Amino acid sequence: MSRFDNSGGGKFSGRGDGNFRRKSYARGNAPIKKKRENVQPPDPNLIRLNKYIANSGVCSRREADTYITAGNITVNGKTITEMGHKVKLTDEVRFDGRLLSPEKKEYVLLNKPKNFITTTRDEKGRRTVMELISNASKSRLVPVGRLDRNTTGLLLFTNDGDMAKKLTHPRYGVRKIYHVELNRNLTAADFKRIQEGLMLEDGLIQVDEVSYLQNAPKKEVGIEIHSGRNRIVRRIFEHLGYDVIKLDRVVFANLTKKDLPRGHWRHLSKQEVINLGMLQ
């Protein structure tokens, strides 16, 4: 019989021609283990340069290594090409001259319920939308634009200042669609007036589209608009003598409420973030 029987009956002997041999030492001849030198804990204020760049949202860490070796990155005005270089969070890091932020960009979409105000804090102690996303991120997120206290629907939060400015700037005309419920049916005459444009106290307002909802009373309408004026949808209907009973934003910058119940939030997918960045 061999020293190891594949049938399960044999055992390693540790001697002879076996493939397994246990090391043994005579007493006093065992190798002396070197004492481990005191290892300094990593400095929490330092971060690898490629991670810093990746967190800024420019590219992945692997791509950042390529840019570093190519000389595209400067730290405090000095070009860095060394792999593994570490920087402080307070250092000035630039990519082709563009100042970077080390904080990872995050984007959170909330389906806002009623009775929450869109602000980061409220001196009167009213409930704010920040309560609803308190567990979404450790970063300081801020809402993009505003929704009235009684307006429900999509509200985006981010720590990406450039993206927030882009989504609220009139130049980009971010697409927004609202579901409106009025206190009475919208007449055909008023429907046409909205289509043609209304002169409000702060100037002419033109909507992209207005429509009655299918299989719903004529007091429920959908309205698509790019304007970012304050309370613009409510003011359109109030100008015509209607009370807005319910106002729900169902589309914002092509983001929808699909699979997002009222009061819940989710992080945007990578593709959704890319799509936002492509808005023109």
PDB file of C-alpha atoms in Angstrom:
ATOM      1  CA  MET A   1       0.000   0.000   0.000  1.00  0.00           C
ATOM      2  CA  SER A   2       1.259   3.491  -0.770  1.00  0.00           C
ATOM      3  CA  ARG A   3       1.863   5.980   1.986  1.00  0.00           C
ATOM      4  CA  PHE A   4      -1.319   7.787   0.992  1.00  0.00           C
ATOM      5  CA  ASP A   5      -4.197   5.650  -0.113  1.00  0.00           C
ATOM      6  CA  ASN A   6      -6.600   7.619  -2.357  1.00  0.00           C
ATOM      7  CA  SER A   7      -9.380   5.359  -1.194  1.00  0.00           C
ATOM      8  CA  GLY A   8      -9.310   7.169   2.120  1.00  0.00           C
ATOM      9  CA  GLY A   9      -7.749   4.418   4.245  1.00  0.00           C
ATOM     10  CA  GLY A  10      -4.192   5.632   4.213  1.00  0.00           C
ATOM     11  CA  LYS A  11      -2.484   8.490   6.046  1.00  0.00           C
ATOM     12  CA  PHE A  12       0.548  10.643   5.645  1.00  0.00           C
ATOM     13  CA  SER A  13       3.435   9.227   7.603  1.00  0.00           C
ATOM     14  CA  GLY A  14       5.651  12.275   7.275  1.00  0.00           C
ATOM     15  CA  ARG A  15       8.624   9.974   6.497  1.00  0.00           C
ATOM     16  CA  GLY A  16      10.237   8.348   3.520  1.00  0.00           C
ATOM     17  CA  ASP A  17       9.300   9.412   0.001  1.00  0.00           C
ATOM     18  CA  GLY A  18       5.997  11.109   0.867  1.00  0.00           C
ATOM     19  CA  ASN A  19       5.223  14.484  -0.629  1.00  0.00           C
ATOM     20  CA  PHE A  20       4.513  15.977   2.760  1.00  0.00           C
ATOM     21  CA  ARG A  21       7.283  16.388   5.308  1.00  0.00           C
ATOM     22  CA  ARG A  22       6.899  18.240   8.579  1.00  0.00           C
ATOM     23  CA  LYS A  23       9.811  20.404   9.611  1.00  0.00           C
ATOM     24  CA  SER A  24      11.324  19.674  13.016  1.00  0.00           C
ATOM     25  CA  TYR A  25      14.060  21.305  14.985  1.00  0.00           C
ATOM     26  CA  ALA A  26      16.273  20.091  17.810  1.00  0.00           C
ATOM     27  CA  ARG A  27      15.669  21.909  21.034  1.00  0.00           C
ATOM     28  CA  GLY A  28      17.439  25.226  20.982  1.00  0.00           C
ATOM     29  CA  ASN A  29      17.917  25.227  17.207  1.00  0.00           C
ATOM     30  CA  ALA A  30      14.561  26.694  16.197  1.00  0.00           C
ATOM     31  CA  PRO A  31      14.894  29.881  14.131  1.00  0.00           C
ATOM     32  CA  ILE A  32      14.721  33.058  16.124  1.00  0.00           C
ATOM     33  CA  LYS A  33      11.757  35.202  15.207  1.00  0.00           C
ATOM     34  CA  LYS A  34      12.646  38.777  14.562  1.00  0.00           C
ATOM     35  CA  LYS A  35      10.845  41.313  16.635  1.00  0.00           C
ATOM     36  CA  ARG A  36       8.501  43.344  14.574  1.00  0.00           C
ATOM     37  CA  GLU A  37       9.460  46.955  14.474  1.00  0.00           C
ATOM     38  CA  ASN A  38       6.888  49.467  15.616  1.00  0.00           C
ATOM     39  CA  VAL A  39       4.803  50.211  12.543  1.00  0.00           C
ATOM     40  CA  GLN A  40       3.455  53.715  12.375  1.00  0.00           C
ATOM     41  CA  PRO A  41      -0.291  53.822  11.683  1.00  0.00           C
ATOM     42  CA  PRO A  42      -1.234  55.420   8.360  1.00  0.00           C
ATOM     43  CA  ASP A  43      -1.827  59.143   8.449  1.00  0.00           C
ATOM     44  CA  PRO A  44      -5.612  59.663   8.044  1.00  0.00           C
ATOM     45  CA  ASN A  45      -4.894  63.049   6.482  1.00  0.00           C
ATOM     46  CA  LEU A  46      -2.993  61.478   3.565  1.00  0.00           C
ATOM     47  CA  ILE A  47      -4.566  59.819   0.539  1.00  0.00           C
ATOM     48  CA  ARG A  48      -3.056  58.207  -2.547  1.00  0.00           C
ATOM     49  CA  LEU A  49      -3.089  60.604  -5.459  1.00  0.00           C
ATOM     50  CA  ASN A  50      -4.911  58.200  -7.798  1.00  0.00           C
ATOM     51  CA  LYS A  51      -7.685  57.744  -5.224  1.00  0.00           C
ATOM     52  CA  TYR A  52      -7.924  61.510  -4.754  1.00  0.00           C
ATOM     53  CA  ILE A  53      -8.396  61.930  -8.498  1.00  0.00           C
ATOM     54  CA  ALA A  54     -10.923  59.083  -8.739  1.00  0.00           C
ATOM     55  CA  ASN A  55     -12.952  60.505  -5.845  1.00  0.00           C
ATOM     56  CA  SER A  56     -13.145  63.808  -7.689  1.00  0.00           C
ATOM     57  CA  GLY A  57     -15.167  62.044 -10.390  1.00  0.00           C
ATOM     58  CA  VAL A  58     -12.695  62.604 -13.226  1.00  0.00           C
ATOM     59  CA  CYS A  59     -11.924  58.946 -13.906  1.00  0.00           C
ATOM     60  CA  SER A  60     -11.202  55.566 -12.323  1.00  0.00           C
ATOM     61  CA  ARG A  61      -8.106  54.924 -10.188  1.00  0.00           C
ATOM     62  CA  ARG A  62      -6.516  52.889 -12.979  1.00  0.00           C
ATOM     63  CA  GLU A  63      -7.074  55.693 -15.462  1.00  0.00           C
ATOM     64  CA  ALA A  64      -5.736  58.170 -12.901  1.00  0.00           C
ATOM     65  CA  ASP A  65      -2.427  56.256 -12.828  1.00  0.00           C
ATOM     66  CA  THR A  66      -2.141  56.773 -16.581  1.00  0.00           C
ATOM     67  CA  TYR A  67      -2.756  60.504 -16.267  1.00  0.00           C
ATOM     68  CA  ILE A  68      -0.229  60.757 -13.439  1.00  0.00           C
ATOM     69  CA  THR A  69       2.562  59.086 -15.421  1.00  0.00           C
ATOM     70  CA  ALA A  70       1.674  61.243 -18.442  1.00  0.00           C
ATOM     71  CA  GLY A  71       2.238  64.415 -16.398  1.00  0.00           C
ATOM     72  CA  ASN A  72      -1.359  65.664 -16.422  1.00  0.00           C
ATOM     73  CA  ILE A  73      -1.504  66.125 -12.647  1.00  0.00           C
ATOM     74  CA  THR A  74      -0.023  68.877 -10.516  1.00  0.00           C
ATOM     75  CA  VAL A  75       0.046  69.083  -6.725  1.00  0.00           C
ATOM     76  CA  ASN A  76       0.540  72.536  -5.265  1.00  0.00           C
ATOM     77  CA  GLY A  77       1.822  73.694  -8.648  1.00  0.00           C
ATOM     78  CA  LYS A  78       4.331  70.848  -9.090  1.00  0.00           C
ATOM     79  CA  THR A  79       3.866  68.121 -11.720  1.00  0.00           C
ATOM     80  CA  ILE A  80       3.735  64.680 -10.116  1.00  0.00           C
ATOM     81  CA  THR A  81       4.562  61.529 -12.104  1.00  0.00           C
ATOM     82  CA  GLU A  82       5.424  59.250  -9.183  1.00  0.00           C
ATOM     83  CA  MET A  83       3.155  56.243  -8.712  1.00  0.00           C
ATOM     84  CA  GLY A  84       1.846  55.833  -5.169  1.00  0.00           C
ATOM     85  CA  HIS A  85       2.366  59.502  -4.334  1.00  0.00           C
ATOM     86  CA  LYS A  86       0.256  60.632  -1.393  1.00  0.00           C
ATOM     87  CA  VAL A  87      -1.322  64.018  -0.857  1.00  0.00           C
ATOM     88  CA  LYS A  88      -3.112  65.836   1.916  1.00  0.00           C
ATOM     89  CA  LEU A  89      -6.773  66.651   1.623  1.00  0.00           C
ATOM     90  CA  THR A  90      -5.779  70.310   1.892  1.00  0.00           C
ATOM     91  CA  ASP A  91      -3.367  70.128  -1.069  1.00  0.00           C
ATOM     92  CA  GLU A  92      -4.241  71.837  -4.342  1.00  0.00           C
ATOM     93  CA  VAL A  93      -4.554  69.089  -6.955  1.00  0.00           C
ATOM     94  CA  ARG A  94      -5.188  69.999 -10.582  1.00  0.00           C
ATOM     95  CA  PHE A  95      -5.921  67.926 -13.672  1.00  0.00           C
ATOM     96  CA  ASP A  96      -4.878  69.787 -16.829  1.00  0.00           C
ATOM     97  CA  GLY A  97      -5.271  72.994 -14.843  1.00  0.00           C
ATOM     98  CA  ARG A  98      -8.709  72.146 -13.444  1.00  0.00           C
ATOM     99  CA  LEU A  99      -8.940  72.212  -9.647  1.00  0.00           C
ATOM    100  CA  LEU A 100     -10.169  68.913  -8.192  1.00  0.00           C
ATOM    101  CA  SER A 101     -12.097  68.131  -5.032  1.00  0.00           C
ATOM    102  CA  PRO A 102     -11.155  64.938  -3.126  1.00  0.00           C
ATOM    103  CA  GLU A 103     -14.713  64.207  -2.042  1.00  0.00           C
ATOM    104  CA  LYS A 104     -16.425  61.424  -3.941  1.00  0.00           C
ATOM    105  CA  LYS A 105     -19.368  62.801  -5.896  1.00  0.00           C
ATOM    106  CA  GLU A 106     -22.727  61.389  -4.818  1.00  0.00           C
ATOM    107  CA  TYR A 107     -26.204  61.765  -6.251  1.00  0.00           C
ATOM    108  CA  VAL A 108     -29.369  60.819  -4.365  1.00  0.00           C
ATOM    109  CA  LEU A 109     -32.897  60.964  -5.770  1.00  0.00           C
ATOM    110  CA  LEU A 110     -35.809  61.375  -3.334  1.00  0.00           C
ATOM    111  CA  ASN A 111     -39.546  60.999  -3.927  1.00  0.00           C
ATOM    112  CA  LYS A 112     -40.544  63.804  -1.578  1.00  0.00           C
ATOM    113  CA  PRO A 113     -43.763  63.550   0.457  1.00  0.00           C
ATOM    114  CA  LYS A 114     -45.857  66.515   1.644  1.00  0.00           C
ATOM    115  CA  ASN A 115     -45.113  68.596   4.744  1.00  0.00           C
ATOM    116  CA  PHE A 116     -41.336  68.690   4.325  1.00  0.00           C
ATOM    117  CA  ILE A 117     -39.596  71.919   3.363  1.00  0.00           C
ATOM    118  CA  THR A 118     -36.680  71.975   0.938  1.00  0.00           C
ATOM    119  CA  THR A 119     -33.880  73.413   3.043  1.00  0.00           C
ATOM    120  CA  THR A 120     -30.903  72.058   4.946  1.00  0.00           C
ATOM    121  CA  ARG A 121     -32.171  73.491   8.241  1.00  0.00           C
ATOM    122  CA  ASP A 122     -35.160  75.423   9.525  1.00  0.00           C
ATOM    123  CA  GLU A 123     -35.091  77.937  12.367  1.00  0.00           C
ATOM    124  CA  LYS A 124     -38.793  77.352  13.043  1.00  0.00           C
ATOM    125  CA  GLY A 125     -38.211  73.667  13.722  1.00  0.00           C
ATOM    126  CA  ARG A 126     -40.217  72.419  10.755  1.00  0.00           C
ATOM    127  CA  ARG A 127     -39.352  69.085   9.195  1.00  0.00           C
ATOM    128  CA  THR A 128     -36.902  69.289   6.308  1.00  0.00           C
ATOM    129  CA  VAL A 129     -36.078  66.989   3.417  1.00  0.00           C
ATOM    130  CA  MET A 130     -32.664  66.351   4.997  1.00  0.00           C
ATOM    131  CA  GLU A 131     -34.362  64.105   7.566  1.00  0.00           C
ATOM    132  CA  LEU A 132     -35.529  61.833   4.762  1.00  0.00           C
ATOM    133  CA  ILE A 133     -32.023  61.210   3.359  1.00  0.00           C
ATOM    134  CA  SER A 134     -30.085  61.246   6.643  1.00  0.00           C
ATOM    135  CA  ASN A 135     -28.842  57.684   6.054  1.00  0.00           C
ATOM    136  CA  ALA A 136     -28.086  58.096   2.352  1.00  0.00           C
ATOM    137  CA  SER A 137     -24.529  59.385   2.673  1.00  0.00           C
ATOM    138  CA  LYS A 138     -21.859  60.563   5.094  1.00  0.00           C
ATOM    139  CA  SER A 139     -21.105  63.438   2.713  1.00  0.00           C
ATOM    140  CA  ARG A 140     -22.841  66.779   2.992  1.00  0.00           C
ATOM    141  CA  LEU A 141     -25.512  66.649   0.308  1.00  0.00           C
ATOM    142  CA  VAL A 142     -27.669  69.609  -0.654  1.00  0.00           C
ATOM    143  CA  PRO A 143     -30.939  69.714  -2.621  1.00  0.00           C
ATOM    144  CA  VAL A 144     -30.850  70.795  -6.251  1.00  0.00           C
ATOM    145  CA  GLY A 145     -33.522  73.448  -6.584  1.00  0.00           C
ATOM    146  CA  ARG A 146     -36.627  73.525  -4.428  1.00  0.00           C
ATOM    147  CA  LEU A 147     -40.044  71.983  -4.006  1.00  0.00           C
ATOM    148  CA  ASP A 148     -42.740  73.718  -1.957  1.00  0.00           C
ATOM    149  CA  ARG A 149     -43.722  72.219   1.370  1.00  0.00           C
ATOM    150  CA  ASN A 150     -46.927  70.792  -0.110  1.00  0.00           C
ATOM    151  CA  THR A 151     -45.418  69.784  -3.446  1.00  0.00           C
ATOM    152  CA  THR A 152     -44.429  66.146  -3.799  1.00  0.00           C
ATOM    153  CA  GLY A 153     -42.198  64.270  -6.196  1.00  0.00           C
ATOM    154  CA  LEU A 154     -38.640  64.113  -7.436  1.00  0.00           C
ATOM    155  CA  LEU A 155     -35.903  66.031  -5.677  1.00  0.00           C
ATOM    156  CA  LEU A 156     -32.199  65.486  -6.357  1.00  0.00           C
ATOM    157  CA  PHE A 157     -29.416  65.853  -3.768  1.00  0.00           C
ATOM    158  CA  THR A 158     -25.682  66.010  -4.440  1.00  0.00           C
ATOM    159  CA  ASN A 159     -22.310  67.261  -3.219  1.00  0.00           C
ATOM    160  CA  ASP A 160     -21.338  68.029  -6.818  1.00  0.00           C
ATOM    161  CA  GLY A 161     -21.515  71.814  -6.950  1.00  0.00           C
ATOM    162  CA  ASP A 162     -20.841  72.033 -10.673  1.00  0.00           C
ATOM    163  CA  MET A 163     -23.659  69.614 -11.460  1.00  0.00           C
ATOM    164  CA  ALA A 164     -26.056  71.418  -9.112  1.00  0.00           C
ATOM    165  CA  LYS A 165     -25.356  74.743 -10.835  1.00  0.00           C
ATOM    166  CA  LYS A 166     -25.861  73.166 -14.233  1.00  0.00           C
ATOM    167  CA  LEU A 167     -29.214  71.643 -13.296  1.00  0.00           C
ATOM    168  CA  THR A 168     -30.560  74.924 -11.929  1.00  0.00           C
ATOM    169  CA  HIS A 169     -29.149  77.318 -14.547  1.00  0.00           C
ATOM    170  CA  PRO A 170     -31.752  78.617 -17.041  1.00  0.00           C
ATOM    171  CA  ARG A 171     -29.305  78.097 -19.902  1.00  0.00           C
ATOM    172  CA  TYR A 172     -29.643  74.312 -19.685  1.00  0.00           C
ATOM    173  CA  GLY A 173     -33.433  74.332 -19.416  1.00  0.00           C
ATOM    174  CA  VAL A 174     -33.738  71.140 -17.396  1.00  0.00           C
ATOM    175  CA  ARG A 175     -36.882  69.211 -18.288  1.00  0.00           C
ATOM    176  CA  LYS A 176     -39.537  68.925 -15.570  1.00  0.00           C
ATOM    177  CA  ILE A 177     -42.977  67.323 -15.758  1.00  0.00           C
ATOM    178  CA  TYR A 178     -45.699  67.842 -13.144  1.00  0.00           C
ATOM    179  CA  HIS A 179     -48.990  66.117 -12.418  1.00  0.00           C
ATOM    180  CA  VAL A 180     -51.410  68.829 -11.366  1.00  0.00           C
ATOM    181  CA  GLU A 181     -54.791  68.413  -9.691  1.00  0.00           C
ATOM    182  CA  LEU A 182     -57.012  71.500  -9.625  1.00  0.00           C
ATOM    183  CA  ASN A 183     -60.082  72.399  -7.602  1.00  0.00           C
ATOM    184  CA  ARG A 184     -62.190  72.319 -10.801  1.00  0.00           C
ATOM    185  CA  ASN A 185     -61.949  71.259 -14.423  1.00  0.00           C
ATOM    186  CA  LEU A 186     -59.529  73.173 -16.620  1.00  0.00           C
ATOM    187  CA  THR A 187     -61.592  74.808 -19.349  1.00  0.00           C
ATOM    188  CA  ALA A 188     -60.686  74.532 -23.022  1.00  0.00           C
ATOM    189  CA  ALA A 189     -60.168  78.300 -23.165  1.00  0.00           C
ATOM    190  CA  ASP A 190     -57.700  78.299 -20.281  1.00  0.00           C
ATOM    191  CA  PHE A 191     -56.005  75.206 -21.703  1.00  0.00           C
ATOM    192  CA  LYS A 192     -55.365  77.165 -24.909  1.00  0.00           C
ATOM    193  CA  ARG A 193     -54.128  80.221 -22.992  1.00  0.00           C
ATOM    194  CA  ILE A 194     -51.532  78.084 -21.246  1.00  0.00           C
ATOM    195  CA  GLN A 195     -50.442  76.620 -24.579  1.00  0.00           C
ATOM    196  CA  GLU A 196     -49.994  80.085 -26.086  1.00  0.00           C
ATOM    197  CA  GLY A 197     -48.139  81.516 -23.086  1.00  0.00           C
ATOM    198  CA  LEU A 198     -49.158  83.678 -20.145  1.00  0.00           C
ATOM    199  CA  MET A 199     -47.926  87.084 -19.035  1.00  0.00           C
ATOM    200  CA  LEU A 200     -47.264  86.898 -15.297  1.00  0.00           C
ATOM    201  CA  GLU A 201     -46.010  89.614 -12.960  1.00  0.00           C
ATOM    202  CA  ASP A 202     -42.394  88.630 -13.669  1.00  0.00           C
ATOM    203  CA  GLY A 203     -42.772  88.267 -17.431  1.00  0.00           C
ATOM    204  CA  LEU A 204     -43.993  85.890 -20.112  1.00  0.00           C
ATOM    205  CA  ILE A 205     -44.063  82.210 -19.258  1.00  0.00           C
ATOM    206  CA  GLN A 206     -44.301  79.552 -21.946  1.00  0.00           C
ATOM    207  CA  VAL A 207     -44.724  75.878 -21.209  1.00  0.00           C
ATOM    208  CA  ASP A 208     -43.373  73.081 -23.389  1.00  0.00           C
ATOM    209  CA  GLU A 209     -46.536  71.029 -23.234  1.00  0.00           C
ATOM    210  CA  VAL A 210     -49.810  70.796 -21.380  1.00  0.00           C
ATOM    211  CA  SER A 211     -52.280  67.913 -21.630  1.00  0.00           C
ATOM    212  CA  TYR A 212     -55.300  66.374 -19.987  1.00  0.00           C
ATOM    213  CA  LEU A 213     -54.559  63.027 -18.355  1.00  0.00           C
ATOM    214  CA  GLN A 214     -56.063  59.916 -19.901  1.00  0.00           C
ATOM    215  CA  ASN A 215     -58.962  58.320 -18.030  1.00  0.00           C
ATOM    216  CA  ALA A 216     -58.978  61.155 -15.486  1.00  0.00           C
ATOM    217  CA  PRO A 217     -61.213  64.180 -14.830  1.00  0.00           C
ATOM    218  CA  LYS A 218     -60.297  67.369 -16.688  1.00  0.00           C
ATOM    219  CA  LYS A 219     -59.173  68.903 -13.406  1.00  0.00           C
ATOM    220  CA  GLU A 220     -56.085  66.673 -13.618  1.00  0.00           C
ATOM    221  CA  VAL A 221     -53.467  67.781 -16.138  1.00  0.00           C
ATOM    222  CA  GLY A 222     -49.858  67.186 -16.998  1.00  0.00           C
ATOM    223  CA  ILE A 223     -47.544  70.105 -17.655  1.00  0.00           C
ATOM    224  CA  GLU A 224     -43.970  70.043 -18.981  1.00  0.00           C
ATOM    225  CA  ILE A 225     -41.791  73.043 -18.342  1.00  0.00           C
ATOM    226  CA  HIS A 226     -38.129  74.067 -18.420  1.00  0.00           C
ATOM    227  CA  SER A 227     -38.418  77.294 -16.424  1.00  0.00           C
ATOM    228  CA  GLY A 228     -36.878  77.387 -12.972  1.00  0.00           C
ATOM    229  CA  ARG A 229     -38.873  80.342 -11.697  1.00  0.00           C
ATOM    230  CA  ASN A 230     -40.113  80.136  -8.130  1.00  0.00           C
ATOM    231  CA  ARG A 231     -43.521  78.379  -7.729  1.00  0.00           C
ATOM    232  CA  ILE A 232     -44.061  78.770 -11.464  1.00  0.00           C
ATOM    233  CA  VAL A 233     -46.553  75.907 -11.937  1.00  0.00           C
ATOM    234  CA  ARG A 234     -48.762  77.020  -9.065  1.00  0.00           C
ATOM    235  CA  ARG A 235     -48.622  80.638 -10.276  1.00  0.00           C
ATOM    236  CA  ILE A 236     -49.716  79.659 -13.787  1.00  0.00           C
ATOM    237  CA  PHE A 237     -52.965  78.149 -12.545  1.00  0.00           C
ATOM    238  CA  GLU A 238     -53.527  80.715  -9.782  1.00  0.00           C
ATOM    239  CA  HIS A 239     -53.223  83.423 -12.440  1.00  0.00           C
ATOM    240  CA  LEU A 240     -56.172  81.787 -14.216  1.00  0.00           C
ATOM    241  CA  GLY A 241     -58.240  81.568 -11.028  1.00  0.00           C
ATOM    242  CA  TYR A 242     -57.658  77.922 -10.068  1.00  0.00           C
ATOM    243  CA  ASP A 243     -56.548  76.432  -6.755  1.00  0.00           C
ATOM    244  CA  VAL A 244     -53.877  73.757  -6.972  1.00  0.00           C
ATOM    245  CA  ILE A 245     -54.973  70.855  -4.779  1.00  0.00           C
ATOM    246  CA  LYS A 246     -52.059  68.548  -5.552  1.00  0.00           C
ATOM    247  CA  LEU A 247     -48.752  69.105  -7.335  1.00  0.00           C
ATOM    248  CA  ASP A 248     -46.401  66.211  -8.000  1.00  0.00           C
ATOM    249  CA  ARG A 249     -43.127  66.371  -9.949  1.00  0.00           C
ATOM    250  CA  VAL A 250     -42.959  63.098 -11.861  1.00  0.00           C
ATOM    251  CA  VAL A 251     -39.935  63.805 -14.093  1.00  0.00           C
ATOM    252  CA  PHE A 252     -36.789  65.799 -13.364  1.00  0.00           C
ATOM    253  CA  ALA A 253     -33.891  65.988 -15.868  1.00  0.00           C
ATOM    254  CA  ASN A 254     -35.211  62.762 -17.452  1.00  0.00           C
ATOM    255  CA  LEU A 255     -35.168  60.984 -14.068  1.00  0.00           C
ATOM    256  CA  THR A 256     -38.469  59.315 -13.163  1.00  0.00           C
ATOM    257  CA  LYS A 257     -40.226  57.940 -10.093  1.00  0.00           C
ATOM    258  CA  LYS A 258     -40.113  54.357 -11.359  1.00  0.00           C
ATOM    259  CA  ASP A 259     -39.653  51.921  -8.442  1.00  0.00           C
ATOM    260  CA  LEU A 260     -39.277  54.830  -6.010  1.00  0.00           C
ATOM    261  CA  PRO A 261     -42.164  54.975  -3.499  1.00  0.00           C
ATOM    262  CA  ARG A 262     -43.117  58.222  -1.779  1.00  0.00           C
ATOM    263  CA  GLY A 263     -40.683  59.094   1.024  1.00  0.00           C
ATOM    264  CA  HIS A 264     -37.960  56.778  -0.313  1.00  0.00           C
ATOM    265  CA  TRP A 265     -34.615  57.620  -1.915  1.00  0.00           C
ATOM    266  CA  ARG A 266     -32.030  55.874  -4.084  1.00  0.00           C
ATOM    267  CA  HIS A 267     -28.564  56.570  -5.475  1.00  0.00           C
ATOM    268  CA  LEU A 268     -28.341  57.370  -9.162  1.00  0.00           C
ATOM    269  CA  SER A 269     -26.741  54.757 -11.391  1.00  0.00           C
ATOM    270  CA  LYS A 270     -23.468  55.505 -13.151  1.00  0.00           C
ATOM    271  CA  GLN A 271     -25.320  55.801 -16.461  1.00  0.00           C
ATOM    272  CA  GLU A 272     -27.827  58.270 -14.996  1.00  0.00           C
ATOM    273  CA  VAL A 273     -24.970  60.463 -13.774  1.00  0.00           C
ATOM    274  CA  ILE A 274     -23.381  60.332 -17.233  1.00  0.00           C
ATOM    275  CA  ASN A 275     -26.710  61.326 -18.794  1.00  0.00           C
ATOM    276  CA  LEU A 276     -27.007  64.322 -16.460  1.00  0.00           C
ATOM    277  CA  GLY A 277     -23.520  65.429 -17.424  1.00  0.00           C
ATOM    278  CA  MET A 278     -24.513  65.343 -21.105  1.00  0.00           C
ATOM    279  CA  LEU A 279     -27.404  67.786 -20.693  1.00  0.00           C
ATOM    280  CA  GLN A 280     -26.987  70.800 -22.959  1.00  0.00           C
TER     281      GLN A 280
END
